[in-house]
Coordinates of C-alpha atoms and ligand atoms in Angstrom, one line a residue:
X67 CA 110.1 95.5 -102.6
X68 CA 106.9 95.2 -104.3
X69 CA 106.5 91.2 -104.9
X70 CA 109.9 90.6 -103.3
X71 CA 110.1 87.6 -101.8
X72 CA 111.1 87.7 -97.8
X73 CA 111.7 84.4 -95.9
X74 CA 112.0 84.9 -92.3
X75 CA 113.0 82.7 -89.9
X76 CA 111.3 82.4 -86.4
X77 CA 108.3 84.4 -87.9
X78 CA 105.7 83.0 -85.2
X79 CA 106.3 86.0 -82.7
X80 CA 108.3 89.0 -82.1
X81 CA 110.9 90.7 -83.9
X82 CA 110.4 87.6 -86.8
X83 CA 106.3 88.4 -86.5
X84 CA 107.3 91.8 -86.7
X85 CA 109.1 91.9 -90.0
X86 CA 106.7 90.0 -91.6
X87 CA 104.5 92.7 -90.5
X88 CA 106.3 95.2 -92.2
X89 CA 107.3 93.9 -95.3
X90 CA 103.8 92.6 -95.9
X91 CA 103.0 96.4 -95.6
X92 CA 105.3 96.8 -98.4
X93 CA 103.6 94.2 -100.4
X94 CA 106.1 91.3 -100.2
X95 CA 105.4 88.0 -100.7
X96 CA 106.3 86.5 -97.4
X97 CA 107.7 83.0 -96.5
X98 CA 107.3 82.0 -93.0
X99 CA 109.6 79.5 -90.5
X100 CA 109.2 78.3 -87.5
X101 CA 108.0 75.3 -85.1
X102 CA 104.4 76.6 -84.1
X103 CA 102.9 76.3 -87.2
X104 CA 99.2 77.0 -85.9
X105 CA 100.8 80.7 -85.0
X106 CA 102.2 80.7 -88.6
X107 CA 98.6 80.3 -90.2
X108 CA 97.0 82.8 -88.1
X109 CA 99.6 85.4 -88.5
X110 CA 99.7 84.7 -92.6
X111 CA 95.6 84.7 -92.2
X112 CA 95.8 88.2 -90.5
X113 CA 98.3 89.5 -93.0
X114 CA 96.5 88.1 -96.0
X115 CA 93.5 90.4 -94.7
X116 CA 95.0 93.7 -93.9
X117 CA 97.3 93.7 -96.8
X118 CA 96.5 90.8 -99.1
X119 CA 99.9 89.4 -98.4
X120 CA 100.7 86.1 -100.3
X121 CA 101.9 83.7 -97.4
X122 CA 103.8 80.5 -97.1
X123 CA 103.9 79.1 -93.9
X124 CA 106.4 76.1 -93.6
X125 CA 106.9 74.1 -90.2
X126 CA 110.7 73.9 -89.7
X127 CA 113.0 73.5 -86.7
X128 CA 116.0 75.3 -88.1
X129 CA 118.2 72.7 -86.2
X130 CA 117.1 70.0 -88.7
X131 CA 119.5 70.3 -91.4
X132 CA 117.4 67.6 -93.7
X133 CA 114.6 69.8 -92.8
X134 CA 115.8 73.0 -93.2
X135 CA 117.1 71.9 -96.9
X136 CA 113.5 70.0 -98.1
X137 CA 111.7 73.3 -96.9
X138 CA 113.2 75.0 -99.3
X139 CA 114.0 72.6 -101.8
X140 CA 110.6 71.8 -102.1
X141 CA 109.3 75.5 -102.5
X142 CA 107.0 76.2 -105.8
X143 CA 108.7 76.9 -108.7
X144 CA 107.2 80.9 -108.4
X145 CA 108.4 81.6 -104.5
X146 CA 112.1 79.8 -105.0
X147 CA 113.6 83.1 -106.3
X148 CA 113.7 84.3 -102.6
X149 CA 115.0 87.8 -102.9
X150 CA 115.5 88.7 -98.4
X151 CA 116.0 86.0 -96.1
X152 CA 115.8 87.3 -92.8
X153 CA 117.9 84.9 -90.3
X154 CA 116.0 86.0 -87.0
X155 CA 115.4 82.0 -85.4
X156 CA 117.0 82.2 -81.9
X157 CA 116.7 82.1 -78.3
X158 CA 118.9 81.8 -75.0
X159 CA 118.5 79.4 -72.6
X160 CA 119.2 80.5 -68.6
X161 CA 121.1 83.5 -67.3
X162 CA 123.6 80.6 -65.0
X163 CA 127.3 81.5 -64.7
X164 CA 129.2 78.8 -66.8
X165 CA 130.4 76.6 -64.1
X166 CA 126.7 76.6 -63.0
X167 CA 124.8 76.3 -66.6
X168 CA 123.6 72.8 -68.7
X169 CA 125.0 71.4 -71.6
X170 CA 121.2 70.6 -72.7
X171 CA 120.6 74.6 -72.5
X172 CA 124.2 75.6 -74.3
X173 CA 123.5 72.9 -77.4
X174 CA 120.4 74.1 -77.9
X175 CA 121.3 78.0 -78.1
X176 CA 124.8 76.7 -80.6
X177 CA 122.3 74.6 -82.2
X178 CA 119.5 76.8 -83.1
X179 CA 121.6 80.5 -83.3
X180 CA 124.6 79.1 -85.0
X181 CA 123.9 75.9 -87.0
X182 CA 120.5 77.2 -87.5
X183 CA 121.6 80.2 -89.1
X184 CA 124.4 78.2 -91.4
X185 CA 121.9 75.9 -91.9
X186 CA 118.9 78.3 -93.3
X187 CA 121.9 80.7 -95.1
X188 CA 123.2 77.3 -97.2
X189 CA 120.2 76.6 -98.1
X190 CA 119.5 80.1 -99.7
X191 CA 122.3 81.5 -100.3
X192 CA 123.7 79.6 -103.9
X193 CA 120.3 80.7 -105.4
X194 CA 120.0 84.7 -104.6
X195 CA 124.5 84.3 -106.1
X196 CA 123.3 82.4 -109.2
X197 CA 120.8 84.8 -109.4
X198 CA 123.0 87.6 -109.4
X199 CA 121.1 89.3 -106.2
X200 CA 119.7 89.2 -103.1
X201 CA 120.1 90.1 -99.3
X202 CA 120.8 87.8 -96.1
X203 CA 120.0 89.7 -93.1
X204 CA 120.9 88.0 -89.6
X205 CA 119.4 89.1 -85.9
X206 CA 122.8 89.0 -83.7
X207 CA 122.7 90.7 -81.0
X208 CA 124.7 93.2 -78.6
X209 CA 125.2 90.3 -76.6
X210 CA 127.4 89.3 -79.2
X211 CA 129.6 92.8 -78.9
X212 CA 129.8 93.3 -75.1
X213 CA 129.5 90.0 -72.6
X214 CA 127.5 90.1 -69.4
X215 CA 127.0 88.4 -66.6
X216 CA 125.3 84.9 -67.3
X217 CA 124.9 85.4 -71.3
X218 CA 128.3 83.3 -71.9
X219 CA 127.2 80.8 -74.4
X220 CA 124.2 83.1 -75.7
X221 CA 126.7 85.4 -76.2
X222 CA 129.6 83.0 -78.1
X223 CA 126.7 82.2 -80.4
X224 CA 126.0 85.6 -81.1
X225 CA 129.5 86.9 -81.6
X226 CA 129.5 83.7 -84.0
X227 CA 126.5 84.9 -85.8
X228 CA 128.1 88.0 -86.7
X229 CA 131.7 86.5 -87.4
X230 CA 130.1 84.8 -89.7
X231 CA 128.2 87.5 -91.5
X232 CA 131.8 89.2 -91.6
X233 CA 132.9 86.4 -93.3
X234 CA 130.5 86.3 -95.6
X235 CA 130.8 89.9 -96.9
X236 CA 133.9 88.9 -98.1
X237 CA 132.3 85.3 -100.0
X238 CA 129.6 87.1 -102.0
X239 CA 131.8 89.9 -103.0
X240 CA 131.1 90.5 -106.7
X241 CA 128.4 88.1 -106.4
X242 CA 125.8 91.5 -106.1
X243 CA 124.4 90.0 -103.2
X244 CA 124.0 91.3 -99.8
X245 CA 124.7 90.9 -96.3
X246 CA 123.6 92.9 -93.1
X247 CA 124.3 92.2 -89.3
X248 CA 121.5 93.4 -87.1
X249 CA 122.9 94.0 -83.0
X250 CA 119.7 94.6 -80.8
X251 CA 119.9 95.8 -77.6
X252 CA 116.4 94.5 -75.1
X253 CA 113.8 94.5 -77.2
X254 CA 110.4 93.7 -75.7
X255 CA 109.5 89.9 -77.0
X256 CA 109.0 86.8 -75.5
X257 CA 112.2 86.2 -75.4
X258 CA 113.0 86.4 -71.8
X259 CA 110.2 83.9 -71.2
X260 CA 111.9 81.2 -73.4
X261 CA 115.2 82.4 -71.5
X262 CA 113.4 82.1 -68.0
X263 CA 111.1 78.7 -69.5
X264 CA 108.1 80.0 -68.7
X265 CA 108.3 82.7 -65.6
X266 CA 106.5 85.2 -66.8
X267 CA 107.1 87.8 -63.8
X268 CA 110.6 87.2 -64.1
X269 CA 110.9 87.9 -67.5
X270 CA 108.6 91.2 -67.2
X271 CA 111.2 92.3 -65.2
X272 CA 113.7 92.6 -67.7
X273 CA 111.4 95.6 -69.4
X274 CA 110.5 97.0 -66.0
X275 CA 111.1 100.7 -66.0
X276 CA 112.1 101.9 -68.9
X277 CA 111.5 102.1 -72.9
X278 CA 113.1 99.1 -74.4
X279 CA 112.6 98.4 -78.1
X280 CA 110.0 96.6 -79.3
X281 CA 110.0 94.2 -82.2
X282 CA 108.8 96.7 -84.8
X283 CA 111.5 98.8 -84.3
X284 CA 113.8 96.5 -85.4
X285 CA 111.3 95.5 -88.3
X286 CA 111.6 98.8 -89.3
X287 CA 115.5 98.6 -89.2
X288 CA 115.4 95.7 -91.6
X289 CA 113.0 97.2 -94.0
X290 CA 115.3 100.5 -94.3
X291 CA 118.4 98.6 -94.8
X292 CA 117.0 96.2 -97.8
X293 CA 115.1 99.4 -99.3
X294 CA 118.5 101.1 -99.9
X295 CA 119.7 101.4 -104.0
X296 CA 121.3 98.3 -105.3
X297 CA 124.8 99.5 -104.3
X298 CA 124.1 100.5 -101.1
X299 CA 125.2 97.7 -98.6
X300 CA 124.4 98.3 -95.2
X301 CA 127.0 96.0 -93.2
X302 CA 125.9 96.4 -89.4
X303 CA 123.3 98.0 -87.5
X304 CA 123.4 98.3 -83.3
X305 CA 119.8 99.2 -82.1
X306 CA 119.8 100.1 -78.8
X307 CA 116.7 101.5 -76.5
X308 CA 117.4 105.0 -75.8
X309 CA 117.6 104.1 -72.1
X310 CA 120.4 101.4 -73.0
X311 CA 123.5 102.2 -73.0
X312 CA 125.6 99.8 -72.9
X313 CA 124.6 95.3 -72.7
X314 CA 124.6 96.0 -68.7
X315 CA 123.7 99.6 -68.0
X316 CA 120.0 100.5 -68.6
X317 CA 118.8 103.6 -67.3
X318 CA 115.5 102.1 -65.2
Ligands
NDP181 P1 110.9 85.4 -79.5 O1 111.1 84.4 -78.5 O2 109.7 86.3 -79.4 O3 111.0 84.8 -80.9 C1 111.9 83.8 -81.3 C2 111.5 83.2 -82.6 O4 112.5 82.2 -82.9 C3 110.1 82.5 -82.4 O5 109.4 82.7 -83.6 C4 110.5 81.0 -82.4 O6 109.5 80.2 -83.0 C5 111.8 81.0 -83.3 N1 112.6 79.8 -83.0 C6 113.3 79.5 -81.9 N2 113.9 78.3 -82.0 C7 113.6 77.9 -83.3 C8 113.9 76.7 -84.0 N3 114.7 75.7 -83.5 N4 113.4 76.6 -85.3 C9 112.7 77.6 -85.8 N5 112.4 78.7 -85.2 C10 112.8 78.8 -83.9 O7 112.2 86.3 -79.4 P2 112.8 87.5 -80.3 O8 111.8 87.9 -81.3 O9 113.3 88.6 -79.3 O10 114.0 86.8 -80.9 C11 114.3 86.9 -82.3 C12 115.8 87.0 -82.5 O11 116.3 88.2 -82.0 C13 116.6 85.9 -81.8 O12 117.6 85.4 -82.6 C14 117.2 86.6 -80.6 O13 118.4 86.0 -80.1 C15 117.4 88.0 -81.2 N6 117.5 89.1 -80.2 C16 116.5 89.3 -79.3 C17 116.7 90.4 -78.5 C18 115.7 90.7 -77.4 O14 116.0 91.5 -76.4 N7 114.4 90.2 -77.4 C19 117.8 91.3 -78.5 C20 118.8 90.9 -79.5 C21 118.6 89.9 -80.3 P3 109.0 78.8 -82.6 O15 109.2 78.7 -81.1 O16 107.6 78.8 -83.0 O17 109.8 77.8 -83.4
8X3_182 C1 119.0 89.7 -76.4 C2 119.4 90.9 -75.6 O1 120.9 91.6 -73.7 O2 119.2 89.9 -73.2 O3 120.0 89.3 -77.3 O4 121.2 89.4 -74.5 S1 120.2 90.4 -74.2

């Protein structure tokens, strides 16, 4: 992976942060999306000084289609050959039942976790087939495997996300590129504070009591699967905390 280039969406904190973490510590050239682009720079500052890491940060809403396709149109000529793109943009919005939930909150999950993710994969994807290889890696989720209570649209765009790296396997065959699924279970991020906007003592209590994952462990996930030989395809990883069993049952 030395030199690879990585592109990894939603790089401005946790699991995203995370794996540019470790594939910086396997000296690849990294190139970094997401809105808060002052995070960006420090995190590409900070990994330019521990490992020397070449960075690109880009600002880009992964909802943007226009934007999305610029960003990486408008790469230089040296970082366009973009070896790993890491699809790990997302969030969830409330834990409502359905009948109880806003259409603001479900558009913008559908928006960013499913458009998003076709979106960043279009705009990728032709170049690593012309060029023979390459490997899309997408952050689904268990949410997208087993349903529970409140996750309903989360969870639709997560089974989506995965549905569509299915489909995929079967679009690049022969092409010699790629694809891997990657199901989390609770991984310690700031993810429940975007789900909760902002209360940060409820979402603490989602990791209350127990060893969830946190986001290097499923760095670490994504490094192993891109690291295996060339014919080695890894199609589906479910990373659960020890103390998880299944989406509902955690052993707290
Ligand atoms: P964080 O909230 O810590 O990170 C989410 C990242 O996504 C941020 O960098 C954020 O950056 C980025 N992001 C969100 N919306 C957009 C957007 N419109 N355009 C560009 N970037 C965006 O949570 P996690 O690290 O936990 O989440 C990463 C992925 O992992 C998500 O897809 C999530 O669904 C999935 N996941 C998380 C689990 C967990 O328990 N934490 C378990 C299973 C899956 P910014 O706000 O700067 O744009
Ligand atoms: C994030 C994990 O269980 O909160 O996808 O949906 S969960």
């Amino acid at each position: 992976m030395n030199n690879s280039v990585v592109l990894i969406t939603g790089a401005s904190s946790g699991i995203g942060e995370a794996c540019a973490q470790a594939f910086a510590r396997i000296g690849s050239k990294l190139i970094l999306f997401a809105r808060r682009s002052e995070r960006l720079e420090k995190i590409a500052e900070d990994l330019s000084n521990e490992f020397s890491t070449e960075c690109i940060v880009r600002q880009v809403d992964v909802r943007d289609k226009t934007a999305v396709q610029m960003a990486v149109a408008k790469l230089p000529a040296e970082w366009k050959n973009i070896d790993v793109l890491v699809n790990n943009a997302g969030l969830s919005r409330g834990l409502a039942p359905f009948h109880e939930g806003s259409m603001q909150d479900w558009e913008e999950m559908i928006d960013t976790n499913l458009k998003g993710l076709i979106y960043m994969t279009k705009a990728v994807l032709p170049g690593m087939v012309a060029a023979g290889k390459g490997h899309v890696i997408t952050i689904a989720s268990i949410a997208g495997r087993q349903a529970y209570p409140g996750g309903n649209v989360y969870s639709a765009s997560k089974a989506a996300a995965k549905m569509f790296s299915d489909s995929l396997q079967i679009d690049v065959l022969g092409t010699g590129v790629r694809i891997c699924n990657v199901d989390p279970g609770l991984v310690e991020t700031e993810f429940s504070e975007v789900r909760f906007r902002g209360d940060t003592e409820r979402a603490a209590k989602v990791y209350q009591n127990y060893s969830p994952l946190q986001a290097a462990d499923v760095a670490d996930a994504v490094v192993w699967v891109v690291t295996r030989p060339a014919h080695v395809s890894i199609h589906d990883i479910l990373i659960m905390p020890t103390d998880q069993a299944t989406a509902t049952l955690v052993n707290r």
